[in-house]
Tab-separated table of C-alpha atoms and ligand atoms in Angstrom:
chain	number	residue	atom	x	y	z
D	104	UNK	CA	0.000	0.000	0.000
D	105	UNK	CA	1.295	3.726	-0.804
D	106	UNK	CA	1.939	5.759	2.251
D	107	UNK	CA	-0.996	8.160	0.311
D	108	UNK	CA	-3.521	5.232	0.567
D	109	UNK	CA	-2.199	5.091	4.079
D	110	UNK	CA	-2.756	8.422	4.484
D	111	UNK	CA	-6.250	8.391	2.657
D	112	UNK	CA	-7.279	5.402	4.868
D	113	UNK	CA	-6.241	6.996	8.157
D	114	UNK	CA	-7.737	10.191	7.620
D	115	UNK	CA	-10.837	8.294	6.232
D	116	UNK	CA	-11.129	7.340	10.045
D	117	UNK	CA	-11.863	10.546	11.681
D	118	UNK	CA	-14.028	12.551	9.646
D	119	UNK	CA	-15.553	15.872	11.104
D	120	UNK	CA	-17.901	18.726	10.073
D	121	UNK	CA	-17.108	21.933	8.975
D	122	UNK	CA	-15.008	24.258	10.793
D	123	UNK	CA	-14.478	21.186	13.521
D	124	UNK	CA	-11.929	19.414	11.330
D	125	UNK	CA	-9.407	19.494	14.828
D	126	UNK	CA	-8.519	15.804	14.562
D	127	UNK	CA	-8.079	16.420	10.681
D	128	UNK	CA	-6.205	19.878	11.437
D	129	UNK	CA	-3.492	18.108	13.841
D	130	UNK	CA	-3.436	14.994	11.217
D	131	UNK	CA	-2.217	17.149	8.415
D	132	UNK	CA	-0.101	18.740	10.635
D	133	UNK	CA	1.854	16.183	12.078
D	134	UNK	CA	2.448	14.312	8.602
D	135	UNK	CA	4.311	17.859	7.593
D	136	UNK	CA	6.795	17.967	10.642
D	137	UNK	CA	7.809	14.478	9.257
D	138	UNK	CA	9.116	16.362	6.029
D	139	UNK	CA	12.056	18.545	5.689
D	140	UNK	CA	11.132	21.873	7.203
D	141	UNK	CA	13.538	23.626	5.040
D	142	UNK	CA	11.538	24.565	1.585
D	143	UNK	CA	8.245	24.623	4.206
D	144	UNK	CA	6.240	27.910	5.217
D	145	UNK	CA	2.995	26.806	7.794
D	146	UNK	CA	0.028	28.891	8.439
D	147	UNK	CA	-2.993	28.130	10.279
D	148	UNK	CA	-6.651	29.995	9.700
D	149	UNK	CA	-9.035	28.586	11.904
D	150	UNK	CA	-9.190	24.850	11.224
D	151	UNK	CA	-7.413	25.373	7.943
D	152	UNK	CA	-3.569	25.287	6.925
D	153	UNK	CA	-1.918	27.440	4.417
D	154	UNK	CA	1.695	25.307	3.253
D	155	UNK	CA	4.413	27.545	1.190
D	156	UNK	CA	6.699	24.905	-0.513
D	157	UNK	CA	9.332	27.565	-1.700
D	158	UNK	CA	10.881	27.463	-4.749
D	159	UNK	CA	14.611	27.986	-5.966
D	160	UNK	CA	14.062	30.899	-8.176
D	161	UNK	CA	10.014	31.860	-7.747
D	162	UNK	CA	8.631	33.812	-10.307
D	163	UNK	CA	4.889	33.395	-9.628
D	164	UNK	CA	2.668	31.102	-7.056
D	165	UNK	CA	0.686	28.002	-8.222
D	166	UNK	CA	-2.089	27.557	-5.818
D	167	UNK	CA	-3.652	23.615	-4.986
D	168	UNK	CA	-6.618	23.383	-2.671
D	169	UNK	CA	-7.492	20.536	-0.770
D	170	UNK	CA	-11.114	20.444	1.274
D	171	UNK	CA	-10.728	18.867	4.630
D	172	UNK	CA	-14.237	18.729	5.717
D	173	UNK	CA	-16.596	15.003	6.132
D	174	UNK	CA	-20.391	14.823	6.337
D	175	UNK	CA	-22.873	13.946	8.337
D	176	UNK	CA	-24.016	10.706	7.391
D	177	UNK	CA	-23.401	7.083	9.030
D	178	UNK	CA	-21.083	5.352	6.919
D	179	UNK	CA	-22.283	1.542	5.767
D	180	UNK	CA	-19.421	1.015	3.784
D	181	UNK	CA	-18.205	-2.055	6.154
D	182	UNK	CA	-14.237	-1.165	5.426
D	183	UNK	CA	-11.866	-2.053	7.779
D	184	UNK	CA	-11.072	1.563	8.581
D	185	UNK	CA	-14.667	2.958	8.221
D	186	UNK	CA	-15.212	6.106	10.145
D	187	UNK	CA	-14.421	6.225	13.670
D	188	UNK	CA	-16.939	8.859	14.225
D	189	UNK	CA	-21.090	7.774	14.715
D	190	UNK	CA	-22.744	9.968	12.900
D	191	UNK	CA	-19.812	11.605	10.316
D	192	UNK	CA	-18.346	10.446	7.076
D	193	UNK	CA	-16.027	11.192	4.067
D	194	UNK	CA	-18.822	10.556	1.815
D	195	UNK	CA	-17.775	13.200	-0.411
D	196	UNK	CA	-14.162	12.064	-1.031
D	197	UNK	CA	-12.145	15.080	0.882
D	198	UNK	CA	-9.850	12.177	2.720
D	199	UNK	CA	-9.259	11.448	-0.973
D	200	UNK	CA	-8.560	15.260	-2.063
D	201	UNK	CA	-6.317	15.315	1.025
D	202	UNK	CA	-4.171	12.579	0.656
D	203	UNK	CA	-3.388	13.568	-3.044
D	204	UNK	CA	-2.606	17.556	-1.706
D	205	UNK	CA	-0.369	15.799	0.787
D	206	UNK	CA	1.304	13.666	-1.913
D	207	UNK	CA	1.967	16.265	-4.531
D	208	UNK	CA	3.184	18.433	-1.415
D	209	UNK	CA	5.661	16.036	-0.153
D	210	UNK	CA	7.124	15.377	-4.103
D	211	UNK	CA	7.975	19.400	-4.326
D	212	UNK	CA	9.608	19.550	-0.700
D	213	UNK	CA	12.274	16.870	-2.345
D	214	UNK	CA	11.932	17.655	-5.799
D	215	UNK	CA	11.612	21.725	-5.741
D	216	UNK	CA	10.716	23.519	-8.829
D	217	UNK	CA	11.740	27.536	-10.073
D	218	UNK	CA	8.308	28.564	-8.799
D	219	UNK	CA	6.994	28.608	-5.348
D	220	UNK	CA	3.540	26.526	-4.737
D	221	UNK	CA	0.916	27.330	-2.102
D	222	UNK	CA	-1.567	23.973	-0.630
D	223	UNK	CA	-4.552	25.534	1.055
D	224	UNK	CA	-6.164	22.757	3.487
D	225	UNK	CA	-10.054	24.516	2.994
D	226	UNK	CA	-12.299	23.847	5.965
D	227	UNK	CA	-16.472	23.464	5.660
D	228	UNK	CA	-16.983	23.199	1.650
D	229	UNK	CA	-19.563	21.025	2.766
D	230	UNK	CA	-21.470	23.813	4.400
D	231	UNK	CA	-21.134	27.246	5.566
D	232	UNK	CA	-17.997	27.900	3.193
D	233	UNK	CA	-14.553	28.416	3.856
D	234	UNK	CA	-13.134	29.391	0.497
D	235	UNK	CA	-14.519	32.537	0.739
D	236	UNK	CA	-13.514	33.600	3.674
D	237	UNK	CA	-10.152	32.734	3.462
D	238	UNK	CA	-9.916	34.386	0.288
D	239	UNK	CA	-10.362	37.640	2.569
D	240	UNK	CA	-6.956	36.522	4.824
D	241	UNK	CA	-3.873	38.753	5.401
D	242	UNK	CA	-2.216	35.589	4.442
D	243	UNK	CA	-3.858	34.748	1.337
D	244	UNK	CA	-3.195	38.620	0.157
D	245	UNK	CA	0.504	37.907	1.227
D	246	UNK	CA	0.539	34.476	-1.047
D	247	UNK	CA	-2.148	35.550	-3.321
D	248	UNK	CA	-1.376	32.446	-6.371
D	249	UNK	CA	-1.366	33.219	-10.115
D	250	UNK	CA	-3.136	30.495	-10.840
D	251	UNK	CA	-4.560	27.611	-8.780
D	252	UNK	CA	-6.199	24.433	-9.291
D	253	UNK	CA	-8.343	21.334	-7.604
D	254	UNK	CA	-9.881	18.556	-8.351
D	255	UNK	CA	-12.981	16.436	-6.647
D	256	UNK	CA	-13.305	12.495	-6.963
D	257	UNK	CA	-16.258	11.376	-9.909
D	258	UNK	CA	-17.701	7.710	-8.532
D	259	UNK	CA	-18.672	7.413	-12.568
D	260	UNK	CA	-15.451	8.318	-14.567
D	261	UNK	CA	-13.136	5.310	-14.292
D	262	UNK	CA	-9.842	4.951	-12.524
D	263	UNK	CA	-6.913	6.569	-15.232
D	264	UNK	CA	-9.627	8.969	-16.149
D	265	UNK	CA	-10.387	13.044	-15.555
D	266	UNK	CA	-13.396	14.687	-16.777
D	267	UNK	CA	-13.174	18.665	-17.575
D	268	UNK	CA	-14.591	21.595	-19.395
D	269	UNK	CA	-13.673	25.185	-20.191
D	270	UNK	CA	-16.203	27.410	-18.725
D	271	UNK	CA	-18.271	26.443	-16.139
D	272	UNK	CA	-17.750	23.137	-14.598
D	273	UNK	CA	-20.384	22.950	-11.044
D	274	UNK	CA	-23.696	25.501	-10.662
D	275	UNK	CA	-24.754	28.450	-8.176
D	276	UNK	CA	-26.240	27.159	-5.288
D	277	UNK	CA	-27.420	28.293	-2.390
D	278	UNK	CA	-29.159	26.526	1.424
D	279	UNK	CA	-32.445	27.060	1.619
D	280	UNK	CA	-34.065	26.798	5.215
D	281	UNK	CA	-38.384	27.058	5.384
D	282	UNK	CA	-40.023	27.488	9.174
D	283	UNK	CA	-43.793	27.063	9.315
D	284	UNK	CA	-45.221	27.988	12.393
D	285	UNK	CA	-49.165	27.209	12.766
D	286	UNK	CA	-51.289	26.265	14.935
D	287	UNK	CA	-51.075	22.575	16.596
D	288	UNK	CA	-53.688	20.563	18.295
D	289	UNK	CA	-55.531	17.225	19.163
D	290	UNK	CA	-55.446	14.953	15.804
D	291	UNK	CA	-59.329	14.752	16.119
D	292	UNK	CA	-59.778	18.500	15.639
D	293	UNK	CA	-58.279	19.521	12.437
D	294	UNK	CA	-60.847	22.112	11.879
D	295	UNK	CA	-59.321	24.155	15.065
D	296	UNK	CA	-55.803	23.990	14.259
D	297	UNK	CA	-53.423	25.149	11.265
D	298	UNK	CA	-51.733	21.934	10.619
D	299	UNK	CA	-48.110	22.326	9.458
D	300	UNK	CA	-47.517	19.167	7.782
D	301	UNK	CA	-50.275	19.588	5.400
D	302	UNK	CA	-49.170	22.992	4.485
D	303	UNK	CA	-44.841	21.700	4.273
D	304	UNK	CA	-45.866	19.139	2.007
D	305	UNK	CA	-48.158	21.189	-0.232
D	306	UNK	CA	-44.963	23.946	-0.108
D	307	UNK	CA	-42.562	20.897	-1.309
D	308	UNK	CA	-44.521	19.973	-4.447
D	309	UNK	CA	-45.632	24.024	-4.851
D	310	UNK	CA	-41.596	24.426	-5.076
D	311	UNK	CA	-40.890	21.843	-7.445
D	312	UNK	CA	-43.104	23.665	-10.019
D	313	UNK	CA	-41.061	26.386	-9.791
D	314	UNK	CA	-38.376	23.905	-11.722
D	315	UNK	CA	-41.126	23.141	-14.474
D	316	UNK	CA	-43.031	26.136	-14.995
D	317	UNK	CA	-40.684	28.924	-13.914
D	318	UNK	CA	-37.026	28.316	-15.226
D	319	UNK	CA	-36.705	27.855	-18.938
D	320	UNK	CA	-36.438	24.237	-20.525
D	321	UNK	CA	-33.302	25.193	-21.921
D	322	UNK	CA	-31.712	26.749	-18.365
D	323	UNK	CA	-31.187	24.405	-15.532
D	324	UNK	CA	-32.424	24.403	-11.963
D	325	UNK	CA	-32.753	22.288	-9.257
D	326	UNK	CA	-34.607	22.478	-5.763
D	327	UNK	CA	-33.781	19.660	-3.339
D	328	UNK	CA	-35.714	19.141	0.493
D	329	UNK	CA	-33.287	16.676	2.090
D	330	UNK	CA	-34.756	17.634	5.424
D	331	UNK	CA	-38.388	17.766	7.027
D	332	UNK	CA	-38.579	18.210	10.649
D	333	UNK	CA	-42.205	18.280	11.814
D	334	UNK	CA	-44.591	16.845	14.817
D	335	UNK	CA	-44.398	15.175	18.131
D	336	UNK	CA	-46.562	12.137	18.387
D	337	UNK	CA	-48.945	10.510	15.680
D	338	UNK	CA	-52.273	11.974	17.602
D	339	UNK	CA	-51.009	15.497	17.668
D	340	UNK	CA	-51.184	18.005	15.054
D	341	UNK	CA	-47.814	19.816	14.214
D	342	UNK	CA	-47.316	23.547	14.796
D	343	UNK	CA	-44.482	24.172	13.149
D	344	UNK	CA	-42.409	22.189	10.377
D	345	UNK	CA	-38.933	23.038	8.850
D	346	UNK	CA	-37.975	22.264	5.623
D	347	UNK	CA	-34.170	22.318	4.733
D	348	UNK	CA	-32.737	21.989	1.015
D	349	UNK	CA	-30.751	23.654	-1.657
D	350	UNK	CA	-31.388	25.484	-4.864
D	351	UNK	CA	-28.841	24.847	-7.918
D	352	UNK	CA	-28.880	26.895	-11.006
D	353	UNK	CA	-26.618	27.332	-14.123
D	354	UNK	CA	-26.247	31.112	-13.690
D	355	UNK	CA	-26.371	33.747	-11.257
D	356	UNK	CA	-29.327	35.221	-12.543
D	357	UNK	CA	-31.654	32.131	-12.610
D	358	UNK	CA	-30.766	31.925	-9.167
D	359	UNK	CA	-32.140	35.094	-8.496
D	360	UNK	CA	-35.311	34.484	-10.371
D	361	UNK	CA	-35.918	31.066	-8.399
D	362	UNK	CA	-35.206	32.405	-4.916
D	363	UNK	CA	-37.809	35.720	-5.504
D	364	UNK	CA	-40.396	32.856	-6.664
D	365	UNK	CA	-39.877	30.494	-3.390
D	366	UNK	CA	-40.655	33.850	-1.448
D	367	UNK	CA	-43.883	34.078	-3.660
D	368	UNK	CA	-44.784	30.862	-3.139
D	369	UNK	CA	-43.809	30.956	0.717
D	370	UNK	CA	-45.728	33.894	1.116
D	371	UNK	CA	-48.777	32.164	-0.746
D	372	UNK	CA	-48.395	29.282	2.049
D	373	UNK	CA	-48.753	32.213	4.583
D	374	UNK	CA	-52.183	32.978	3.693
D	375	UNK	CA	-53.522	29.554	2.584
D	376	UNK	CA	-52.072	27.862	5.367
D	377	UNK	CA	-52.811	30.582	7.607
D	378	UNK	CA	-49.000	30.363	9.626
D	379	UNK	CA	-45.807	32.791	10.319
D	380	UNK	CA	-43.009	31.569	7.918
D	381	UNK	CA	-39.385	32.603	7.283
D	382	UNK	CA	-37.195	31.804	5.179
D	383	UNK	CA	-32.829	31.692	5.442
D	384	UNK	CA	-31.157	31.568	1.917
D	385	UNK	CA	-28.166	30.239	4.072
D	386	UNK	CA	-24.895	29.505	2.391
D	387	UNK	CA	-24.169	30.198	-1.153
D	388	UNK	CA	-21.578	29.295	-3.326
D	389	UNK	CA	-20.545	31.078	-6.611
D	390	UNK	CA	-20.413	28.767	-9.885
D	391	UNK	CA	-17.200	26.776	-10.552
D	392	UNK	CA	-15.885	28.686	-13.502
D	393	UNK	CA	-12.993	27.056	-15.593
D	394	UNK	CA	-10.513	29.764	-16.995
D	395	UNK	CA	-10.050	28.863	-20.869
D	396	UNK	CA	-6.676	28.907	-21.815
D	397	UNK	CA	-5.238	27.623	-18.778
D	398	UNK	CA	-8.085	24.411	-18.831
D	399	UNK	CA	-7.100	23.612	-22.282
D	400	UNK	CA	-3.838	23.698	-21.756
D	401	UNK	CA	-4.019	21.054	-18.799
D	402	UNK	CA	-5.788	18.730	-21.042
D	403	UNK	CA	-3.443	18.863	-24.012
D	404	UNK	CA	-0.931	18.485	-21.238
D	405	UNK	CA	-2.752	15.720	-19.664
D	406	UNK	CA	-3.592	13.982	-23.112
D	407	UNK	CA	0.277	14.166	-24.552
D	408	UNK	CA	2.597	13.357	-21.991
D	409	UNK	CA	0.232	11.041	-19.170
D	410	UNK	CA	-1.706	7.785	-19.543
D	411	UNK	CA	-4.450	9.815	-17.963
D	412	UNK	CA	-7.623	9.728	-20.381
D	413	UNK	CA	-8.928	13.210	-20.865
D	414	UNK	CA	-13.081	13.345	-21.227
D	415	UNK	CA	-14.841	16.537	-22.189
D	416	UNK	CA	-17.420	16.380	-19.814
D	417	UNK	CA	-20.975	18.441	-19.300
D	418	UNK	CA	-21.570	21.077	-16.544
D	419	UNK	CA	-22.795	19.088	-13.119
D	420	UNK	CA	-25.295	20.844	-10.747
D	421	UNK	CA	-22.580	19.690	-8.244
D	422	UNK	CA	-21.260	22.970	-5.962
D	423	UNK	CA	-17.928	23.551	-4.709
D	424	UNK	CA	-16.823	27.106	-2.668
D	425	UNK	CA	-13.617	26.559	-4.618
D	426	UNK	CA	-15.698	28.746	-7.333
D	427	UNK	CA	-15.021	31.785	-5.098
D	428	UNK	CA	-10.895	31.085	-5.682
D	429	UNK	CA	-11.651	30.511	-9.019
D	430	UNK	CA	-13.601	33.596	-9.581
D	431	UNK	CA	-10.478	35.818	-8.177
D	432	UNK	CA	-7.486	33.939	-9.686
D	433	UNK	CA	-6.987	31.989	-12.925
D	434	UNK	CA	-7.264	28.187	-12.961
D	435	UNK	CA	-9.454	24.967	-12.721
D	436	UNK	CA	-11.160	22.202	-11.362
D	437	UNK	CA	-11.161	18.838	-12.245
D	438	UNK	CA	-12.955	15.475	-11.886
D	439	UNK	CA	-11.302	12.844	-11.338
D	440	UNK	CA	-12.981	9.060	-12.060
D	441	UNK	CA	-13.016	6.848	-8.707
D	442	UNK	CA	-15.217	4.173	-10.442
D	443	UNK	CA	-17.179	3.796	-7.202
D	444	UNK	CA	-20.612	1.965	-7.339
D	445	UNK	CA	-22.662	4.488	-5.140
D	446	UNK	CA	-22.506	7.745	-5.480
D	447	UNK	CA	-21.559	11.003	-3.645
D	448	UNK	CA	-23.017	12.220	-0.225
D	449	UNK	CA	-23.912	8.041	-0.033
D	450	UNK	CA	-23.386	6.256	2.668
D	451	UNK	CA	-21.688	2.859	0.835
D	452	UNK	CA	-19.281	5.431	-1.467
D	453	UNK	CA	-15.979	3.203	-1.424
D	454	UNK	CA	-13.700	4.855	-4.446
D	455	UNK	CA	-10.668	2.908	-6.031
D	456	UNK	CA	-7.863	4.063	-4.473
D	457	UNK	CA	-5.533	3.258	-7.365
D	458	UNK	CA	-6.855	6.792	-8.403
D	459	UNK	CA	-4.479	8.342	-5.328
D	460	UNK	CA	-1.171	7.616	-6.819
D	461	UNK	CA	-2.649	8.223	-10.457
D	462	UNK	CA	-3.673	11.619	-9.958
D	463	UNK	CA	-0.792	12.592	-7.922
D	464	UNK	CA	2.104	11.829	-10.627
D	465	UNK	CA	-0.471	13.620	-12.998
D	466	UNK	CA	-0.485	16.425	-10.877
D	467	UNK	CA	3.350	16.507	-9.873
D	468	UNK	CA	4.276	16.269	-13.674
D	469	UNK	CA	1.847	18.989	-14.912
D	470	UNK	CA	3.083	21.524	-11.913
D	471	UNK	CA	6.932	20.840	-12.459
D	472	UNK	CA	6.055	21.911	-16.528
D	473	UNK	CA	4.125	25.101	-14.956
D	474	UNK	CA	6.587	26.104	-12.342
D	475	UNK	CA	9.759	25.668	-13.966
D	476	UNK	CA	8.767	27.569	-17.072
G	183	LIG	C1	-19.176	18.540	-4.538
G	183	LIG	C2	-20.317	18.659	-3.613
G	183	LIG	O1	-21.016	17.689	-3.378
G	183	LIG	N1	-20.521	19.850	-3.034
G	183	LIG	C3	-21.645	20.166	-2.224
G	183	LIG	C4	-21.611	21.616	-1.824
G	183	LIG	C5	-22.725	22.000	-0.846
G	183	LIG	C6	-23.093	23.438	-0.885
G	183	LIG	C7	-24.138	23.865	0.135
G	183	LIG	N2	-23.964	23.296	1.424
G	183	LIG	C8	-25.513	23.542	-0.408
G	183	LIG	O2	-26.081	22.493	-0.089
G	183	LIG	O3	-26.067	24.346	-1.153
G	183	LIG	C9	-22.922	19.867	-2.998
G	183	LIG	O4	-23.922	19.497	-2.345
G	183	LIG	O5	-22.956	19.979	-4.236
């Protein structure tokens, strides 16, 4: 086994939300005082690390961002090194992102190129965002990169595979939080209460028509409630219900237009239903953007000198904060195939981890040809 898989497997082990990646923090942290501490530059912002590997004669600063962050879902993977942690899990393939950052790092501390390189270890892309603010850092002005790039694992590419695209790659999105607040009462007495079941699930198919009546056929949108929280007891009529989702779109402007029609159609629940409601657009994260000349460079790159297989892939309504970096400084994002049978965000995602090494001589061997032009 690589010491990467190693890496990938141990870190796979102690998965934590966002902006509570301690464990993960000290992790990262001890595996870099193993390395030469010559060439190496640490910062720390909140549970995030900023690494320098300095180069012999820099020019410029490639950027490489890592997410650090798990999710909370019970893993059912049954691996030998599944999740130490109940209720959390790298279902989303950061202990993968890591363990590649990590292994591209450690080649340029031994092998050092003309041009400097800066890893960022991102907290919470999951959810609230950490891209952005650390964007806003003293130390991200001080090592502000030229260019930068990431990637995230694909479960359906295959192993030896990346998928890309110039232009944009992953949609807008944005939370979405509903609270319904009625009136509750005995289950025998609709007639004197305002029940808020009735009236969340008439708002979850009211919001789903917003996708086929209000957002062109040729646009994209999507609306997902992965949470209801409603009730008490089966005899008792809920007063309040909260619904908790996202909203994806394909610009910024269609996600405009969809959030000012879920405040219609909230506010048309408010008088039909007869209840208080609010409604928290939460997080949002701006569109992963691929810069042009830089993204087809990479592939040609990719294509001629790797055994990497280079598909042209569609936009995903995926989102990633790494859209924020991408809006301020040149670069790209990648997918990179995993082959896994269940998907991302489940609870049985098990990716090939053949694709560790794979991607990081890929990665190592396009950097050295950017940083030591
Ligand atoms: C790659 C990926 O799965 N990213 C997440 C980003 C979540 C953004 C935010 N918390 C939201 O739900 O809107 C995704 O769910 O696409």
């Amino acid at each position: 086994m690589s010491s990467f898989v190693k890496i990938r497997r141990d870190l796979h082990q102690i998965p934590e939300l966002g902006f509570q990646e301690f464990k993960t923090q000290r992790y990262v942290l001890s595996y870099l005082q193993t390395l030469p501490e010559a060439r190496l530059e640490i910062k720390l912002w909140e549970t995030g690390i900023f690494v320098k590997v300095k180069g012999t004669e820099p020019k410029k600063i490639i950027g490489y961002r890592t997410d650090i962050d798990g999710l909370p879902i019970v893993e059912e993977t049954g691996l030998e090194f599944h999740s130490k942690h109940a209720t959390e899990m790298h279902a989303c393939g950061h202990d993968f992102h890591m363990s590649i950052a990590l292994g591209v790092l450690t080649h340029f501390v031994h092998h050092p190129i003309k041009d400097d390189l800066l890893f960022i270890f991102q907290p919470a892309e999951e959810g609230p965002g950490g891209a952005e603010p650390m964007l806003k850092t003293d130390i991200m002005k001080e090592w502000m990169p030229d260019m930068i790039l990431a990637l995230h694992i694909a479960p359906e590419y295959p192993v030896g595979s990346i998928a890309i695209r110039e232009g944009l790659l992953f949609a807008n999105t944005s939370e979405l939080f509903i609270d319904l607040k009625g009136k509750g009462g005995h289950a025998a007495y609709p007639h004197q209460t305002n029940d808020m079941i009735i009236a969340a699930c008439s708002l979850v198919t009211q919001l789903q028509s917003i996708i086929s009546r209000n957002v062109d056929p040729l646009d994209s949108a999507v609306i997902t409630i992965g949470k209801i929280t409603s009730g008490t007891v089966q005899n008792i009529i809920a007063e309040k219900a909260r619904l908790e989702g996202t909203i994806r779109t394909l610009s910024v402007e269609s996600m405009d237009k969809v959030k000012k029609r879920i405040e219609e159609i909230v506010k048309g629940i408010e008088v039909g239903y007869q209840c208080e409601t609010k409604i928290d657009f939460g997080a949002m994260y701006y569109q992963v953007y691929n810069e042009a000349k830089l993204t087809k460079e990479f592939m040609e790159f990719v294509d001629r000198n790797t055994d990497v297989k280079v598909i042209e892939c569609n936009e995903a309504m995926t989102g990633e904060d790494f859209g924020y970096m991408l809006k301020e400084i040149p670069g790209f994002m990648f997918w990179l195939g995993v082959e896994s049978e269940y998907g991302l965000h489940h609870s049985k995602l098990n990716p090939n981890e053949q694709a560790i090494d794979t991607a990081i001589n890929m990665i190592c061997q396009y950097i050295e040809y950017k940083g030591n032009a």
